[in-house]
CSV table of C-alpha atoms in Angstrom, one decimal:
chain,number,residue,atom,x,y,z
A,450,UNK,CA,-14.0,17.8,2.2
A,451,UNK,CA,-11.4,17.4,-0.6
A,452,UNK,CA,-11.9,15.2,-3.6
A,453,UNK,CA,-9.5,12.4,-2.3
A,454,UNK,CA,-11.8,11.9,0.7
A,455,UNK,CA,-14.7,11.1,-1.6
A,456,UNK,CA,-12.9,7.9,-2.9
A,457,UNK,CA,-13.4,4.6,-1.2
A,458,UNK,CA,-10.9,2.5,0.8
A,459,UNK,CA,-8.9,0.4,-1.7
A,460,UNK,CA,-9.2,-2.7,0.6
A,461,UNK,CA,-12.8,-2.8,1.7
A,462,UNK,CA,-14.5,0.0,-0.4
A,463,UNK,CA,-15.9,1.8,2.7
A,464,UNK,CA,-15.5,5.6,2.8
A,465,UNK,CA,-12.0,6.8,3.7
A,466,UNK,CA,-11.2,8.3,7.0
A,467,UNK,CA,-8.8,11.3,7.0
A,468,UNK,CA,-6.7,9.8,9.8
A,469,UNK,CA,-6.0,6.6,7.8
A,470,UNK,CA,-6.1,8.0,4.2
A,471,UNK,CA,-6.2,6.3,1.8
A,472,UNK,CA,-7.8,3.7,4.0
A,473,UNK,CA,-10.9,3.6,6.2
A,474,UNK,CA,-9.2,2.2,9.3
A,475,UNK,CA,-6.0,1.0,10.9
A,476,UNK,CA,-7.2,-2.6,10.1
A,477,UNK,CA,-7.3,-1.9,6.4
A,478,UNK,CA,-4.0,0.0,6.5
A,479,UNK,CA,-2.4,-3.0,8.2
A,480,UNK,CA,-3.9,-5.5,5.8
A,481,UNK,CA,-2.4,-3.5,2.9
A,482,UNK,CA,1.0,-3.5,4.6
A,483,UNK,CA,0.8,-7.3,5.1
A,484,UNK,CA,0.1,-7.7,1.4
A,485,UNK,CA,3.3,-5.9,0.6
A,486,UNK,CA,5.2,-8.0,3.1
A,487,UNK,CA,3.8,-11.2,1.6
A,488,UNK,CA,4.7,-10.2,-2.0
A,489,UNK,CA,1.1,-9.9,-3.0
A,490,UNK,CA,2.0,-6.6,-4.7
A,491,UNK,CA,4.9,-6.0,-6.9
A,492,UNK,CA,6.5,-3.0,-8.7
A,493,UNK,CA,6.8,-3.8,-12.4
A,494,UNK,CA,10.2,-4.4,-13.8
A,495,UNK,CA,13.0,-6.9,-13.9
A,496,UNK,CA,13.9,-8.6,-10.5
A,497,UNK,CA,16.7,-6.8,-8.7
A,498,UNK,CA,20.1,-8.6,-8.7
A,499,UNK,CA,21.5,-8.6,-5.1
A,500,UNK,CA,25.1,-8.6,-6.3
A,501,UNK,CA,24.5,-5.6,-8.5
A,502,UNK,CA,23.0,-3.7,-5.6
A,503,UNK,CA,26.0,-4.6,-3.4
A,504,UNK,CA,28.4,-3.2,-6.0
A,505,UNK,CA,26.5,0.1,-6.0
A,506,UNK,CA,27.2,0.6,-2.3
């Protein structure tokens, strides 16, 4: 077993399962994805300007 598998699931802290790494189950994987969709997580930095992004295309 590699070192990454010894770490716990970042959502529920149960042991990770290789199939769903870094999570323990599809449920925790989906909960994490829902957090991204709901803006519960954010990447640090200034907000993106939609007009600037459009000019880059």
